[in-house]
CSV table of C-alpha atoms in Angstrom, one decimal:
chain,number,residue,atom,x,y,z
S,1,TYR,CA,5.6,-11.5,57.2
S,2,LEU,CA,4.6,-7.7,57.7
S,3,THR,CA,8.2,-7.2,59.7
S,4,LEU,CA,9.9,-8.7,56.7
S,5,HIS,CA,8.0,-6.6,54.2
S,6,GLU,CA,9.3,-3.4,56.6
S,7,SER,CA,12.6,-4.6,56.4
S,8,LEU,CA,13.0,-4.9,52.6
S,9,LEU,CA,10.8,-2.0,51.8
S,10,LEU,CA,13.3,0.4,54.6
S,11,GLY,CA,16.0,-1.1,53.0
S,12,LYS,CA,17.4,-2.8,56.6
S,13,MET,CA,17.6,-5.9,55.1
S,14,VAL,CA,19.5,-6.3,51.4
S,15,ILE,CA,17.1,-7.1,48.4
S,16,TRP,CA,17.5,-10.1,46.2
S,17,PRO,CA,19.2,-8.3,43.1
S,18,GLU,CA,16.7,-10.2,40.8
S,19,LEU,CA,13.8,-8.2,42.4
S,20,LEU,CA,13.8,-5.9,39.1
S,21,VAL,CA,11.5,-3.0,41.0
S,22,GLN,CA,13.5,-0.9,43.7
S,23,PRO,CA,10.8,0.1,46.3
S,24,ASP,CA,10.4,4.1,46.5
S,25,ASN,CA,10.9,5.3,50.2
S,26,GLY,CA,9.4,2.1,51.6
S,27,LEU,CA,6.7,1.9,48.7
S,28,LEU,CA,6.1,-1.2,46.0
S,29,ILE,CA,3.2,-1.2,44.2
S,30,ASP,CA,2.8,-2.5,40.8
S,31,LYS,CA,2.3,-0.8,37.3
S,32,ARG,CA,-1.1,-2.7,37.1
S,33,CYS,CA,-2.6,-1.8,40.0
S,34,VAL,CA,-5.8,0.4,40.0
S,35,LEU,CA,-5.8,2.8,42.4
S,36,GLY,CA,-8.5,5.2,42.6
S,37,GLN,CA,-8.3,9.1,43.4
S,38,GLY,CA,-7.3,10.2,46.5
S,39,CYS,CA,-5.7,7.1,47.9
S,40,ARG,CA,-2.9,8.0,50.4
S,41,PHE,CA,-0.1,6.1,51.6
S,42,ASP,CA,2.1,6.5,55.2
S,43,GLY,CA,5.0,4.4,56.3
S,44,TRP,CA,6.1,1.3,54.3
S,45,ASN,CA,3.6,-0.2,51.8
S,46,CYS,CA,3.8,-3.4,49.4
S,47,VAL,CA,1.1,-3.5,46.7
S,48,GLY,CA,0.3,-6.3,44.0
S,49,ASN,CA,-2.0,-6.4,40.9
S,50,ALA,CA,-5.0,-5.2,42.8
S,51,SER,CA,-8.0,-2.3,43.0
S,52,LEU,CA,-7.9,-0.3,45.4
S,53,GLY,CA,-10.8,2.0,45.6
S,54,ASP,CA,-11.4,6.0,46.0
S,55,TYR,CA,-9.9,7.6,49.0
S,56,VAL,CA,-8.5,4.2,50.5
S,57,HIS,CA,-5.7,5.1,53.2
S,58,LEU,CA,-2.7,2.0,53.7
S,59,SER,CA,-0.4,2.2,56.3
S,60,ARG,CA,2.7,-0.5,56.8
S,61,SER,CA,0.8,-3.0,54.6
S,62,VAL,CA,1.1,-5.7,52.3
S,63,VAL,CA,-2.0,-6.2,48.9
S,64,TRP,CA,-1.6,-8.7,47.4
S,65,ASP,CA,-2.5,-9.6,43.8
S,66,ARG,CA,-6.3,-10.0,43.0
S,67,GLY,CA,-6.7,-8.2,47.0
S,68,ARG,CA,-10.1,-5.4,46.5
S,69,VAL,CA,-9.9,-2.7,48.8
S,70,PRO,CA,-13.3,-0.9,48.8
S,71,SER,CA,-13.7,3.2,48.6
S,72,TYR,CA,-12.6,5.1,51.9
S,73,SER,CA,-11.1,1.5,53.1
S,74,ARG,CA,-8.7,2.7,56.2
S,75,ILE,CA,-5.9,-0.6,56.5
S,76,ASN,CA,-3.3,-0.5,59.0
S,77,SER,CA,-0.8,-3.3,59.3
S,78,LYS,CA,-2.2,-5.6,57.5
S,79,ILE,CA,-2.6,-9.0,54.8
S,80,VAL,CA,-5.4,-7.9,52.0
S,81,LEU,CA,-5.5,-11.7,50.2
S,82,PRO,CA,-6.7,-12.1,46.8
S,83,GLN,CA,-10.5,-12.2,46.1
């Protein structure tokens, strides 16, 4: 699952034409996502309609819709499920 996301977001695999939003340098964030201050993204990441607290650090991860990441969390190569 994470390898598939990496391939799509980094252009190693063709993205379906019906995907209306293209990733920006390996980063795809839903426009409805609530981002706390000081969030940092390394590598590729895909974040849905989720909530990220202050100073969250995401690296090579997927956050599903309704996912919540508490402030000061460090998430590396993980899938954050809805809560």
